[in-house]
PDB file of C-alpha atoms in Angstrom:
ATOM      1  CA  UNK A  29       1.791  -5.776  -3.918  1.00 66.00           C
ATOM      2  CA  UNK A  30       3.047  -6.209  -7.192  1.00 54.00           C
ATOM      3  CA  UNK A  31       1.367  -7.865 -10.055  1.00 52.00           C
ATOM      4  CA  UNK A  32       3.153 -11.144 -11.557  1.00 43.00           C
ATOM      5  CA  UNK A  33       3.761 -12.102 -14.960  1.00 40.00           C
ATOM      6  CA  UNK A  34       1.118 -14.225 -15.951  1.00 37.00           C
ATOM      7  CA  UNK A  35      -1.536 -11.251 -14.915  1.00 38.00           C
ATOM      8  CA  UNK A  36      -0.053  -8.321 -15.127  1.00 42.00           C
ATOM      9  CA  UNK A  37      -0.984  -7.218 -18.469  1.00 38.00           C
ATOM     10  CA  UNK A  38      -4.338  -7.420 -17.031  1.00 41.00           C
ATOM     11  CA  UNK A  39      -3.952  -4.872 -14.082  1.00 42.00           C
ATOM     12  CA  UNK A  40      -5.250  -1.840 -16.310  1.00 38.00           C
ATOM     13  CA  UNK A  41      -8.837  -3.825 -15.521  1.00 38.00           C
ATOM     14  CA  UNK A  42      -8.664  -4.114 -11.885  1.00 40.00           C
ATOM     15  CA  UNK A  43      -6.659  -1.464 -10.157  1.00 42.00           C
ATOM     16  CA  UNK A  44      -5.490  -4.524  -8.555  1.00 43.00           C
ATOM     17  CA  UNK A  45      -3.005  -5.361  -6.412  1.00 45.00           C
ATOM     18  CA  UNK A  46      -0.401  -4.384  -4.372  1.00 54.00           C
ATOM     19  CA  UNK A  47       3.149  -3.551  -4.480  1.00 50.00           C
ATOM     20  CA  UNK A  48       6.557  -5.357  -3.256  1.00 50.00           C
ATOM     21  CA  UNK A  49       8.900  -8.628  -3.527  1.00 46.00           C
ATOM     22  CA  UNK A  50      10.665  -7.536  -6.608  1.00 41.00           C
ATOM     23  CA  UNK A  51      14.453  -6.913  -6.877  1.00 40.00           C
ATOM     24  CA  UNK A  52      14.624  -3.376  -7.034  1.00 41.00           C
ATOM     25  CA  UNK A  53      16.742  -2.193 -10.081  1.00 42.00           C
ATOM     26  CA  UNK A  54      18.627   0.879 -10.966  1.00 42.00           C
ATOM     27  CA  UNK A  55      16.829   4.380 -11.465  1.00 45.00           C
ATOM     28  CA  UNK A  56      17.531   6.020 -14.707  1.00 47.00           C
ATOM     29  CA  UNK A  57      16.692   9.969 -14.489  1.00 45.00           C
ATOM     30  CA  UNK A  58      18.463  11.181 -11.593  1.00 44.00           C
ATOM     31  CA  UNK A  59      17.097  14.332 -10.723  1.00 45.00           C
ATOM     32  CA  UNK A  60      17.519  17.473  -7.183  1.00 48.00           C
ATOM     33  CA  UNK A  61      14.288  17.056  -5.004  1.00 45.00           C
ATOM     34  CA  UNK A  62      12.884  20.364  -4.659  1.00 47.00           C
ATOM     35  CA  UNK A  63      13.419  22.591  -1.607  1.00 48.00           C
ATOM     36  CA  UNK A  64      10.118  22.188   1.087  1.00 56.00           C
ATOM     37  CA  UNK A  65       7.773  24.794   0.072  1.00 65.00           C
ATOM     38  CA  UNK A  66       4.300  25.852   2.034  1.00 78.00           C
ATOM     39  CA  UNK A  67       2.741  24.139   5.163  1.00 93.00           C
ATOM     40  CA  UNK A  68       1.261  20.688   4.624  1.00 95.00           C
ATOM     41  CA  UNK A  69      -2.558  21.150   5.393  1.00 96.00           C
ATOM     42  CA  UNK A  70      -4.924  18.484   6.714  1.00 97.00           C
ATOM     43  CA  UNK A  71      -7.287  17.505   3.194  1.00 98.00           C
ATOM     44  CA  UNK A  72      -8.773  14.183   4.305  1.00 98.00           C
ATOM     45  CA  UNK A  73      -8.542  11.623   7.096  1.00 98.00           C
ATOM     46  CA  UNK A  74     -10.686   8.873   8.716  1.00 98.00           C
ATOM     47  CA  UNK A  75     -10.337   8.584  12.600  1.00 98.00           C
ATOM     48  CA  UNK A  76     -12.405   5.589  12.381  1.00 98.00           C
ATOM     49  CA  UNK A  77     -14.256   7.247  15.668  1.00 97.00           C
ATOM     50  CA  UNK A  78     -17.966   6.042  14.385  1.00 93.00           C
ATOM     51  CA  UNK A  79     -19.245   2.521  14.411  1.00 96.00           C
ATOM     52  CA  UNK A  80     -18.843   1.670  10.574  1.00 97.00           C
ATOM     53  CA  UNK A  81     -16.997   2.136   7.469  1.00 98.00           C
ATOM     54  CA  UNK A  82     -17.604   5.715   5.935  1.00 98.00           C
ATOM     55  CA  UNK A  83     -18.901   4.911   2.442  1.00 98.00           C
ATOM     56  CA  UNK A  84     -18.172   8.527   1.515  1.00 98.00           C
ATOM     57  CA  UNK A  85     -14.372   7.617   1.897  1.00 98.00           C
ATOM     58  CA  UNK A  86     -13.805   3.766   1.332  1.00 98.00           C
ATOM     59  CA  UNK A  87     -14.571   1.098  -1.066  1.00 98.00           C
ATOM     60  CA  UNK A  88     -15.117  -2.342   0.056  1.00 98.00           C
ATOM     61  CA  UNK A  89     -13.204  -5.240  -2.331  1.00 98.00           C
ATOM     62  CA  UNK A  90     -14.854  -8.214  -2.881  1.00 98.00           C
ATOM     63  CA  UNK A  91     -13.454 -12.108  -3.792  1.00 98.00           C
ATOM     64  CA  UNK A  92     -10.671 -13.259  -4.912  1.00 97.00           C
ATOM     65  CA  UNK A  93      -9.753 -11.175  -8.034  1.00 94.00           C
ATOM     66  CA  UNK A  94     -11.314 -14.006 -10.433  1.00 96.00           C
ATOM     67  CA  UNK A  95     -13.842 -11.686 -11.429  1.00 93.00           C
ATOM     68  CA  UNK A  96     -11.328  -8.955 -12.320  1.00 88.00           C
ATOM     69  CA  UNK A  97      -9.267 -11.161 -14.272  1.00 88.00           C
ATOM     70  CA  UNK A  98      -6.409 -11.274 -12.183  1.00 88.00           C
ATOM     71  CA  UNK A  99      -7.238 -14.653  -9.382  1.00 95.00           C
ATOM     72  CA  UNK A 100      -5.057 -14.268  -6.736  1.00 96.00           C
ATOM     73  CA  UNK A 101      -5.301 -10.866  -7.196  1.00 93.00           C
ATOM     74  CA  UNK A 102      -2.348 -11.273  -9.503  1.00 88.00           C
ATOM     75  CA  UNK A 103       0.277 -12.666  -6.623  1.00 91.00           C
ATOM     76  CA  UNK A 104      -1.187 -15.809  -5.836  1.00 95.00           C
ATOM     77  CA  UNK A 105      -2.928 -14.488  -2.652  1.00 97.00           C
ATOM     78  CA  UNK A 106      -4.994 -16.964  -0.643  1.00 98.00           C
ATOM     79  CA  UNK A 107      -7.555 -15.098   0.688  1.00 98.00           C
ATOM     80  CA  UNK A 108     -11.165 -14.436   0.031  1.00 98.00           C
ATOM     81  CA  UNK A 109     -12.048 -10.334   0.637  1.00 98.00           C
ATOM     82  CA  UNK A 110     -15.270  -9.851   2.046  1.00 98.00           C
ATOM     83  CA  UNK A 111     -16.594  -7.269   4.252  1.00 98.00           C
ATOM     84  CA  UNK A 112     -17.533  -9.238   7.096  1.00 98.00           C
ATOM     85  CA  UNK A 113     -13.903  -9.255   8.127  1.00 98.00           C
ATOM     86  CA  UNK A 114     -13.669  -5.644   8.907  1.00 98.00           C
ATOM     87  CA  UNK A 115     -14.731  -3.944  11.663  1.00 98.00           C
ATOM     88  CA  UNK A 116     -14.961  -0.071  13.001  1.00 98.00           C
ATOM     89  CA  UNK A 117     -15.319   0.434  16.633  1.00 98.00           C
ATOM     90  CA  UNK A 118     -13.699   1.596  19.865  1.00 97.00           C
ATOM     91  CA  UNK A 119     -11.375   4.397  17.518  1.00 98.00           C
ATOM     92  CA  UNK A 120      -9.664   2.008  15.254  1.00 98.00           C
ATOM     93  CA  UNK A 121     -10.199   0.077  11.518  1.00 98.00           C
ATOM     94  CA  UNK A 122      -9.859  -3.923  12.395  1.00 98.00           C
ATOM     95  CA  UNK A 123      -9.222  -6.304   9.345  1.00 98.00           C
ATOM     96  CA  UNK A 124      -9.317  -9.394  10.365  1.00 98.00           C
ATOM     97  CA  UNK A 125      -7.590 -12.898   8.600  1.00 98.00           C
ATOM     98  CA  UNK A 126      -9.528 -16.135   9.540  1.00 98.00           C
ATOM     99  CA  UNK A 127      -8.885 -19.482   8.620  1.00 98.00           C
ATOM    100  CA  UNK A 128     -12.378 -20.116   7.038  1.00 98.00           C
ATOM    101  CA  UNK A 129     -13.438 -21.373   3.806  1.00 97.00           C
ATOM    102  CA  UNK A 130     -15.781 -19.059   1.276  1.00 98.00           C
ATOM    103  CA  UNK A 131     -15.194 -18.314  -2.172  1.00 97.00           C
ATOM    104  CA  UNK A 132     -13.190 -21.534  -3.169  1.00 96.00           C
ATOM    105  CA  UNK A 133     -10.376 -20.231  -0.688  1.00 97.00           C
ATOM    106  CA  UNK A 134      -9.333 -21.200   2.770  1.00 97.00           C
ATOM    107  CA  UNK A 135      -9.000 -17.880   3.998  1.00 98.00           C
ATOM    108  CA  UNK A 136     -10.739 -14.508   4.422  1.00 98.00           C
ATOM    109  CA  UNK A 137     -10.002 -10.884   4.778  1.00 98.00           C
ATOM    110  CA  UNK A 138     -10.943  -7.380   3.678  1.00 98.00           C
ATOM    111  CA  UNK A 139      -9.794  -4.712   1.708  1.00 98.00           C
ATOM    112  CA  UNK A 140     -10.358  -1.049   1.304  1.00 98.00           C
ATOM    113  CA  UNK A 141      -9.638   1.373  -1.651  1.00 98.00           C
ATOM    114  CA  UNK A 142     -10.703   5.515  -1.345  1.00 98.00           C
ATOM    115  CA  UNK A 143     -10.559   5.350  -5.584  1.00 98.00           C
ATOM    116  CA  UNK A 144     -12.937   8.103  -6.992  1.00 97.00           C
ATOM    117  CA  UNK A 145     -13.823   9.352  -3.331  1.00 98.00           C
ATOM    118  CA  UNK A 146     -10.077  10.409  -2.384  1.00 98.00           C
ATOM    119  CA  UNK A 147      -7.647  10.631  -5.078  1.00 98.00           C
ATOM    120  CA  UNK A 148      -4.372  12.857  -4.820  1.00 98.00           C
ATOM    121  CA  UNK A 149      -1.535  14.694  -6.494  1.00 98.00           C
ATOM    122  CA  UNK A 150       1.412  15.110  -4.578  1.00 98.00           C
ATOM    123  CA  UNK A 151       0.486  14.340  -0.819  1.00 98.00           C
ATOM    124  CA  UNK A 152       2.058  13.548   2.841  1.00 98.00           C
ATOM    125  CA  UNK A 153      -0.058  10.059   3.859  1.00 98.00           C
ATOM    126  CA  UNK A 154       0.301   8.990   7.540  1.00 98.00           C
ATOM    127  CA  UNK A 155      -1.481   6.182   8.951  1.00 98.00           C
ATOM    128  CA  UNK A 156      -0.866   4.748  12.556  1.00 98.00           C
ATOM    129  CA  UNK A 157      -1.250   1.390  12.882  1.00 98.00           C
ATOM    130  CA  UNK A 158      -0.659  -2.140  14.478  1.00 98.00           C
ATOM    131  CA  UNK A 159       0.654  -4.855  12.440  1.00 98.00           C
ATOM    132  CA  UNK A 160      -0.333  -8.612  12.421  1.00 98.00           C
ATOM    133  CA  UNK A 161       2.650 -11.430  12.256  1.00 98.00           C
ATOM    134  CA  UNK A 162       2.966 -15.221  11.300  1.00 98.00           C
ATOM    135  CA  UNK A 163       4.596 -17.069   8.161  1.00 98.00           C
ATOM    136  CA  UNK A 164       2.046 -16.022   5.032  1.00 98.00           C
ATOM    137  CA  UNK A 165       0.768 -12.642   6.921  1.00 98.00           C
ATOM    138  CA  UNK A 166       0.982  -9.462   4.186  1.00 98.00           C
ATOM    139  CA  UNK A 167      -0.244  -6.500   5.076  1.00 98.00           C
ATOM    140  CA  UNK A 168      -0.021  -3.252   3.009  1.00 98.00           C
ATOM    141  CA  UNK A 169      -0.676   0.512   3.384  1.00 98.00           C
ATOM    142  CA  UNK A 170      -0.644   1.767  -0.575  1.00 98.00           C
ATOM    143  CA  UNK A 171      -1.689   3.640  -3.892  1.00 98.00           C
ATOM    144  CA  UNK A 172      -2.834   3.273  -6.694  1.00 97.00           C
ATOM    145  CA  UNK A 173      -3.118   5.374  -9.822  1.00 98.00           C
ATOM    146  CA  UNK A 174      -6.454   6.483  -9.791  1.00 97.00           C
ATOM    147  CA  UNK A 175      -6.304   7.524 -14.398  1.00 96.00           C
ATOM    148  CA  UNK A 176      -4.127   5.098 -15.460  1.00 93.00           C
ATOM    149  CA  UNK A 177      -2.362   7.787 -17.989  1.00 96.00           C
ATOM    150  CA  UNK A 178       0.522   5.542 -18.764  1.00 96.00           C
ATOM    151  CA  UNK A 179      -0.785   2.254 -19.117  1.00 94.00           C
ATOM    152  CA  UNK A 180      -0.607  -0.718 -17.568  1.00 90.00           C
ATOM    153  CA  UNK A 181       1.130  -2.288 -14.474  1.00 90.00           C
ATOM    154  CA  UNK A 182       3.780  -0.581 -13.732  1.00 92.00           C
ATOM    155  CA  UNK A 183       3.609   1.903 -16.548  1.00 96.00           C
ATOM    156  CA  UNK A 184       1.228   4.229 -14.879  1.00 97.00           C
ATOM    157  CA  UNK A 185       3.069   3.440 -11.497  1.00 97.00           C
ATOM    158  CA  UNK A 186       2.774   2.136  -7.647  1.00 97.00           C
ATOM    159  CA  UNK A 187       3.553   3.556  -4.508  1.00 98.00           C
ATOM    160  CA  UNK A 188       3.985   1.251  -1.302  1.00 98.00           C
ATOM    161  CA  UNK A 189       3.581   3.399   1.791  1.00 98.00           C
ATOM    162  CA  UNK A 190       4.068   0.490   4.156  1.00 98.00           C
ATOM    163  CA  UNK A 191       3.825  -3.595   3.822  1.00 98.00           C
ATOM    164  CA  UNK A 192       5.522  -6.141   5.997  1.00 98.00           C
ATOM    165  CA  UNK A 193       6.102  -9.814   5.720  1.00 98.00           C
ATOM    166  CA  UNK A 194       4.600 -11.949   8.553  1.00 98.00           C
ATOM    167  CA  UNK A 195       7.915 -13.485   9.294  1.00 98.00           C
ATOM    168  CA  UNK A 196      10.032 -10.981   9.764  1.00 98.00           C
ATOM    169  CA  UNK A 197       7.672  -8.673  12.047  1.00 98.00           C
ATOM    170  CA  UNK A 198      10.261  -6.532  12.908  1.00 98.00           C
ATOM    171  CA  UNK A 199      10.615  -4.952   9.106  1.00 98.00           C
ATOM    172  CA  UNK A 200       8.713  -2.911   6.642  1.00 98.00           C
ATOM    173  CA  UNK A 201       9.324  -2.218   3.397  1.00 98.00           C
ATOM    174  CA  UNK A 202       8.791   1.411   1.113  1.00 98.00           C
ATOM    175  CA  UNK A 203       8.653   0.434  -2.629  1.00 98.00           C
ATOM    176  CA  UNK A 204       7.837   2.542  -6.085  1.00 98.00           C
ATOM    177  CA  UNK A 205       6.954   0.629  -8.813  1.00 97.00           C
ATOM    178  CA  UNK A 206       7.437   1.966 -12.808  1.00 97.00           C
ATOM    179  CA  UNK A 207       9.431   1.878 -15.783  1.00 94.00           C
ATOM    180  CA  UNK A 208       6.887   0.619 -18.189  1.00 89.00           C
ATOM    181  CA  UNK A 209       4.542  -2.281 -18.661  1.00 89.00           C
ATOM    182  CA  UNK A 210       5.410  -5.946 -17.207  1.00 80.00           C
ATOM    183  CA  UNK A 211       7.630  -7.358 -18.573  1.00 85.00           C
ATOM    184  CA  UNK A 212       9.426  -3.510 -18.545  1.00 86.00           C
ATOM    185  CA  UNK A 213       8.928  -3.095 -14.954  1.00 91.00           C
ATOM    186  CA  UNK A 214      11.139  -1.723 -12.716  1.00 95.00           C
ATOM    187  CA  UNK A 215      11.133  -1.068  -8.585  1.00 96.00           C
ATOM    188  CA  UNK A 216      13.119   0.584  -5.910  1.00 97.00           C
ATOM    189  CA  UNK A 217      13.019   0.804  -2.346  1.00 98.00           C
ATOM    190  CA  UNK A 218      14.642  -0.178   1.113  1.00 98.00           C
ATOM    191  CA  UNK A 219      12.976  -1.790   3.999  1.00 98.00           C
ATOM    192  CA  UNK A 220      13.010  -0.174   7.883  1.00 98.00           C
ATOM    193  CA  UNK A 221      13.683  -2.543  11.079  1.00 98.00           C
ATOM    194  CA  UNK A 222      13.043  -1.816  14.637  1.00 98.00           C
ATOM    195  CA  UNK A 223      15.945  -1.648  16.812  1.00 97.00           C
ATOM    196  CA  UNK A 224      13.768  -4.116  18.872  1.00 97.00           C
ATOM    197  CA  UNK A 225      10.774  -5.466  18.848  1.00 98.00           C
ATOM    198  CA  UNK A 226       7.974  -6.230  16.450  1.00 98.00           C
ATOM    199  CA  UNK A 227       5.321  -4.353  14.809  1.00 98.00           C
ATOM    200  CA  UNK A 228       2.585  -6.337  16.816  1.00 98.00           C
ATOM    201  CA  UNK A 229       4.037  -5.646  19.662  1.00 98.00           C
ATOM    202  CA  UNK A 230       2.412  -1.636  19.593  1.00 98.00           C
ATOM    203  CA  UNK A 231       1.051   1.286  17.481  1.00 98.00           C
ATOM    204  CA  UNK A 232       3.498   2.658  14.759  1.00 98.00           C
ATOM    205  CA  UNK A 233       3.371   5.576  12.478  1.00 98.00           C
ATOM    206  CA  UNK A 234       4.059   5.249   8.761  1.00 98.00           C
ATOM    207  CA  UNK A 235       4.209   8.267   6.549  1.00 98.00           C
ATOM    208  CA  UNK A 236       4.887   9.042   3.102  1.00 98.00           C
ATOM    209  CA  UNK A 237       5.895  12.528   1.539  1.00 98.00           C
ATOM    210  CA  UNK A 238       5.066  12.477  -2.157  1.00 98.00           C
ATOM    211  CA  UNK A 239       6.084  16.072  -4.262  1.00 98.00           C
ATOM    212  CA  UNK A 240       7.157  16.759  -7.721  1.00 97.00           C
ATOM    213  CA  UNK A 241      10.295  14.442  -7.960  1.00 97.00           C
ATOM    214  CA  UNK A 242      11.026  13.266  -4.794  1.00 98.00           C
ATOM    215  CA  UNK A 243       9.022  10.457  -2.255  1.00 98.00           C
ATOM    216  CA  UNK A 244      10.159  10.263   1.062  1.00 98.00           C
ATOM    217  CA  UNK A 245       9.218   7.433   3.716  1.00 98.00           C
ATOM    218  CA  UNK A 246       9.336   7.833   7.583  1.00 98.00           C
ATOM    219  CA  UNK A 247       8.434   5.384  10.315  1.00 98.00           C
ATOM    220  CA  UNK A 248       7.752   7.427  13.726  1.00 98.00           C
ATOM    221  CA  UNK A 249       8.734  10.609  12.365  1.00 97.00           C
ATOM    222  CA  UNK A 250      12.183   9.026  11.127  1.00 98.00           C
ATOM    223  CA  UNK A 251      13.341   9.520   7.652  1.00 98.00           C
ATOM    224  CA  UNK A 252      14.213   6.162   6.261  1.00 98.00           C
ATOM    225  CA  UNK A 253      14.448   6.554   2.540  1.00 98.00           C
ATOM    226  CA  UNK A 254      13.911   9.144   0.084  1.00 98.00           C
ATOM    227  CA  UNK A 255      13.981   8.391  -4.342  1.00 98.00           C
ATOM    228  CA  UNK A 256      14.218  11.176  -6.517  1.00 98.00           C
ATOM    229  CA  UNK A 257      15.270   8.813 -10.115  1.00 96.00           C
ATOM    230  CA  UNK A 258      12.809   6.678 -11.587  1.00 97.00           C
ATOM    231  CA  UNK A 259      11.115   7.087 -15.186  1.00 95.00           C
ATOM    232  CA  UNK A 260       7.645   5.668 -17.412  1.00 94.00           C
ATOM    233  CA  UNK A 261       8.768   4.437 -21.107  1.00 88.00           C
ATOM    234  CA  UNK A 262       9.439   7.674 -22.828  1.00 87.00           C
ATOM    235  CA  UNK A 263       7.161  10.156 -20.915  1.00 95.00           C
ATOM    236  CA  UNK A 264       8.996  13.222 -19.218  1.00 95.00           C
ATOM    237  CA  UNK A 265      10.251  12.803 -15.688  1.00 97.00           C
ATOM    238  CA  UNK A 266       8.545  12.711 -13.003  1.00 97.00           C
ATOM    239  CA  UNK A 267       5.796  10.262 -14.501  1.00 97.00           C
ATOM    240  CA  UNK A 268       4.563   8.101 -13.704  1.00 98.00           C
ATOM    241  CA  UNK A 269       4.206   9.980 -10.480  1.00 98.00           C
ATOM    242  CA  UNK A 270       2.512  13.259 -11.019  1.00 98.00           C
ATOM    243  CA  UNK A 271      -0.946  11.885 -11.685  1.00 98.00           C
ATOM    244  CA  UNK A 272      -3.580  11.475  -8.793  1.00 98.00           C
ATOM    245  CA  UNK A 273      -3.373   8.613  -6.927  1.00 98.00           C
ATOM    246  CA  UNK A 274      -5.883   6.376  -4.336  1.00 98.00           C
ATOM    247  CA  UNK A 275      -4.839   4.895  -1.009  1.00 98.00           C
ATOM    248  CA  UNK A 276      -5.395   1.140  -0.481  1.00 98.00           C
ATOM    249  CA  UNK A 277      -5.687  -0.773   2.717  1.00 98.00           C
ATOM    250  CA  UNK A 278      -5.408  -4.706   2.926  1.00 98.00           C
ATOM    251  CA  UNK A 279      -4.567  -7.504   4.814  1.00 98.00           C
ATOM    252  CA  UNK A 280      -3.130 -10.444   2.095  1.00 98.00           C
ATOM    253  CA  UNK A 281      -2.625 -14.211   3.251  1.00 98.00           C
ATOM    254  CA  UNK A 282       0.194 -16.177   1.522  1.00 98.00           C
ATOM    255  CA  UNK A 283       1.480 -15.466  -2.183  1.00 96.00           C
ATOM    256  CA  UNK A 284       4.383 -15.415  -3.974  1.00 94.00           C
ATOM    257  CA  UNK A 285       6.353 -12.784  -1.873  1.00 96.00           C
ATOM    258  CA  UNK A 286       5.368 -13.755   1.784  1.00 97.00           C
ATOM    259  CA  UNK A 287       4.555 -17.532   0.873  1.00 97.00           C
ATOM    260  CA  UNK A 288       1.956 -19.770   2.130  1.00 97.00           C
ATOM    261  CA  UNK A 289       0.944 -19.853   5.911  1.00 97.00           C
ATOM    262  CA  UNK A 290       2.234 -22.598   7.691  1.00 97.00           C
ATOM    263  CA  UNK A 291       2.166 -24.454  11.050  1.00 96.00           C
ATOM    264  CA  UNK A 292       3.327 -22.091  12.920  1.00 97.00           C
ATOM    265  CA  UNK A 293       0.911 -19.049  11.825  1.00 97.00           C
ATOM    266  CA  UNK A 294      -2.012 -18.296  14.242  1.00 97.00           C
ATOM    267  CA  UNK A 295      -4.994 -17.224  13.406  1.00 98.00           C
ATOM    268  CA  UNK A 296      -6.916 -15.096  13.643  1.00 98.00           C
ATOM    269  CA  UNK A 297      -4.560 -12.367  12.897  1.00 98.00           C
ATOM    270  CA  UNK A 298      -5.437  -8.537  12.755  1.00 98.00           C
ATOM    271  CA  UNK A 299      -4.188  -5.298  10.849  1.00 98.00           C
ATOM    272  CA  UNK A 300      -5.584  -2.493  13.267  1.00 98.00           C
ATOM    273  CA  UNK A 301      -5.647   1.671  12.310  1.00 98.00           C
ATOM    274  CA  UNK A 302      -6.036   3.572  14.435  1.00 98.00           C
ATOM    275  CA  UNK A 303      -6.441   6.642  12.019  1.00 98.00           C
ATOM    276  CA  UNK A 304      -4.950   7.892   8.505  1.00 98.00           C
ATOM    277  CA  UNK A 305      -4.400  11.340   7.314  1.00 98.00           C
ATOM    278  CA  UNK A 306      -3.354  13.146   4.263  1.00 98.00           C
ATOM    279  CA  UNK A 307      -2.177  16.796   3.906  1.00 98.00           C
ATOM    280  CA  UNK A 308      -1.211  18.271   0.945  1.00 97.00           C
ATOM    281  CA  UNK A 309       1.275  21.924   0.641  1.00 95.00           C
ATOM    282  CA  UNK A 310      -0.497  24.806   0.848  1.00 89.00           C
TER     283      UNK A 310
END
């Protein structure tokens, strides 16, 4: 979910937001990805098999970003976060988005961060999941840089594993974010549609491969995109991507990439994972 002008300066404060919606630009530091080396071993993963949210793992987020500096949570985002709208049982994460007021806002959902409890360099993420639908419906699989080394948003970077746009339910999109501080921001990436069907109609797999100079992005086992060029203001390639990184969950309503919901979006509306996993080479 990517940070906007008017708060993006202030993203250094909040680990904020997530990634997505700009116009990707042109890579500058072209580079070979690396030949696969070692196995990729099983480091973390959450099955969601218990009957609540392992606080050894996850990080509730609370509000509406206000508090952080960044309201909206630095897209214009509708929703209030609370952990009431989350729920673990029967084998799978639910977040849930109501139509409710709290907070100032008309809406309500919940997100999850693993920041300072599971933080990565270089990592395969997979995460199978169901995907809600509707005009204003933005839900995200993503990291964050867990330091900060480079600055702030997108200096120090932004990885977008998986988010989709409500209205078009058949497509995700794979972004990086980087380049430099807003306004020196840059982005690339390619979305992935079905060949039919949505992603609320069934479980999908997303997965990310993340190595020294190269990110690759697969949706049930297919490779859809790989980058291998991007660069940080004047640091050596391949920041801002070889610094440790957290994984973000979250299910947005409205903003400035998705827009508002409207008259046609039901609620309540669910992002459901069933589990997520990250390996790393060994």
């Amino acid at each position: 979910m990517t940070l906007r002008p008017a708060v993006a300066l202030l993203w250094i404060l909040a680990v904020a937001t997530c990634g997505g919606g700009s116009t990707p630009s042109e890579p500058e530091v072209p580079i070979d990805p690396p030949a696969d080396t070692g196995t990729w071993t099983l480091v973390w993963q959450d099955e969601f098999d218990g009957t609540a949210l392992d606080g050894t793992k996850w990080s509730v987020m609370y509000g509406d970003g206000c508090d952080l500096g960044i309201c909206g949570w630095g897209n214009g985002e509708l929703q209030w976060y609370q952990d009431r709208n989350l729920l673990v049982a029967n084998g799978v994460l639910t977040i849930t988005a109501r139509r409710e007021a709290v907070g100032g806002k008309a809406f309500t959902s919940a997100r999850l961060r693993t920041a300072g409890k599971g933080d990565w360099k270089y990592a395969r993420v997979e995460a199978r999941a169901r995907l809600p639908q509707g005009q204003g419906m933005w839900p995200a699989i993503w990291m964050l840089p867990t330091d900060e080394v480079y600055g702030g948003w997108a200096a120090s970077g932004e990885i977008d594993i998986m988010e989709l746009l409500g209205h078009e339910p058949a497509t995700v999109h794979g972004t990086i974010h980087y380049g430099g501080a807003w306004p020196n921001n840059r982005s690339s990436g390619r979305p992935y549609t079905l060949s039919s069907g949505t992603f609320a109609d069934d479980f999908h797999t997303f997965a990310l491969e993340w190595e020294h100079g190269v990110i690759r992005w697969f949706v049930d086992g297919e490779l859809y995109q790989t980058q291998t060029q991007w660069s940080t203001g004047g640091f050596q390639f391949p920041a801002p991507f070889d610094q440790r990184f957290h994984l973000l969950v979250n299910l947005a309503v409205g903003g400035s990439w998705p827009g508002e919901p409207d008259s046609t979006t039901v609620f309540p509306q669910q992002l459901v994972v069933d589990w997520i996993r990250v390996y790393q080479r060994q």
